Amino acid sequence: MLSKFFPHISKKPLSERVKSRDAFIYLDRVMWSFGWTEPENKRWVLPYKLWFAFVNIVMLILLPISMSIEYLHRFKTFSAGEFLSSLEIGVNIYGSSFKCAFTMIGFKKRQEAKVLLDQLDKRCVRDEERSTVHRYVAMGNFFDILYHIFYSSFVVMNFPYFLLERRHAWRMYFPYIDPEKQFFISSIAECFLMTEAIYMDLCTDVCPLISMLMARCHISLLKQRLRNLRSEPGRTEDEYLEELTECIRDHRLILDYVDALRPVFSGTIFVQFLLIGTVLGLSMINLMFFSTFWTGVATCLFMFDVSMETFPFCYLCNMIIDDCQEMADSLFQSDWTSADRRYKSTLVYFLHNLQQPITLTAGGVFPICMQTNLAMVKLAFSVVTIIKQFNLAERFQ
């Protein structure tokens, strides 16, 4: 059903030429709308830069300030549930501003990484290899659409309910607009800005996921090539050595690809790790003590979306670490025992490099893996425990 509206989420037949960079088609379109890329036609550079400045000043600077001013102006009008609902969104929006900044700064690095993907694609000449690339490209685009559905659902669940209740869903401050007398205007403005904010946040969350997904695609292809080394009889030792050398080049390209993206994702994931415990903690307090049924459903959906910021990417990083070990095992289990001395010495050198796992760190501090993700999530339970022990929730009710 979705493939009728988004054709790139379905696997293309081998008769069509698909590149690894096609996994970013839908993501790049959203980034383009925010001014985070470059216009194809050079004559539109100035208008595009002006659009970039306008959108990002409004969304990344003025929007967080707007929510902060609302706390100062109308703090006494907040109920405990409204304050927590607004605060959990506000904290996430401040963090999203930093994440967006890191993603924008890393544009050229991401372009360099795509060039490396093009070089890796040149090695995919067999139908089985091309089919694997097609499958991962479709998966990358599918993840982007899936995130759009999950993140948009948060706005769809909140806005109609609060509109019918004649209450503001996110409590933003707009100068020269009275939120009570001009309720519908301010509510629609809130909905529009929040939708744009979550789509910006989505870009920062999906970009690392799709990028490392394509890294895993080419790691999987390299594993298969390593298994097939010296499996074709009748070839000379020089040809076998050249085949091994090509695999070494592939591994080097994969490492260069990850190294190009490493500084881009380091800051983004670092901010996400800092946010997840705090935001989930505030959401859990709101859910347990102050929510109605409908706001509770919306809060659960928000918590799920926040978890999606880190969990899939951390899980993928764990899978890549396991893939690195499997690559070394595949090389060792290949038919190398009857090879000449040159082949064996090259193999030993390559085997040593393959045994070094491909890992990423967040801010140069936290290893990006499931263990770190779970440790950050535990902070949310610690916050809730403190609230319950001191009966702080009852005092605000």
C-alpha angles and dihedrals in degrees: 000000000000091000089068090064098030107034095177093069091071122076112261121228118254089251088074122072111237126181128202090243088063087078086077097053098110094035092052091051092056092045090050090055089057094048094250096129134041130272116250092224112061093212089069094055096102097046089045092052091049090051089049091052094047097047096044096044089052097043104034101034113018097039096058089044090051092057091047092051090051089058091053097044102042107016093131091057093060120100116213092257093047091048094051092045091051094042095052089052092043094053090048092049092052089051091045090057090060092044091052091049092053091048093050092048090052095057095108092046090053090051090052089051091053090054088055089051088055090055091050090050090060089069092056100091102133120083092238091055094046090049090055091051091049090051095050092045090054090046092053093052090044091055090053092053091043091055090049090055094047096045095043090051089066091061092041092053095047108037102057093045095052091041091056090046088051091235131123114254099208106012104228125176118238118183116235091012121106106214092210102042094038096035099147095046093050092044093052090047089051091050093049094048093045091050091052091046094053091047090053089048089048091057092055091049100044097043096069091042096053092041094055091040089062089047088056089048092061092040088057091050091049091051090056092048090051091053090052096051113130090359095122111080122216097041124123125248090249090057091049090050091049089051090053091046090054089054090052089053090050091052091049091052091050090051091048090050093053092043090054091054097039097087091043095057099034095078095037095054091041090059090045092053091050092049103044098069095044096044095044090048092054091045093051092050090050091047096048100043114017112026130106119213096270097041087046091057090049091048091051089052090050091051090050091051091049090051089051089061092072113007101073093044094048090047090051091051089054090051091051091052089054090046090056090057090047090052090056090047091049092052093047092049093051120105099271102129094091095045125114125256096267092054093047095049091049090047093053091052092048093046091055091054093047091056090065105090122227104244135169129207130207111233089340087286113077123047108232103239141111093271092060092044092053091046090056093047090054088065088070091058090048090055092050091048092054091049092052095045094054095038089232093151093060091053092058096045 
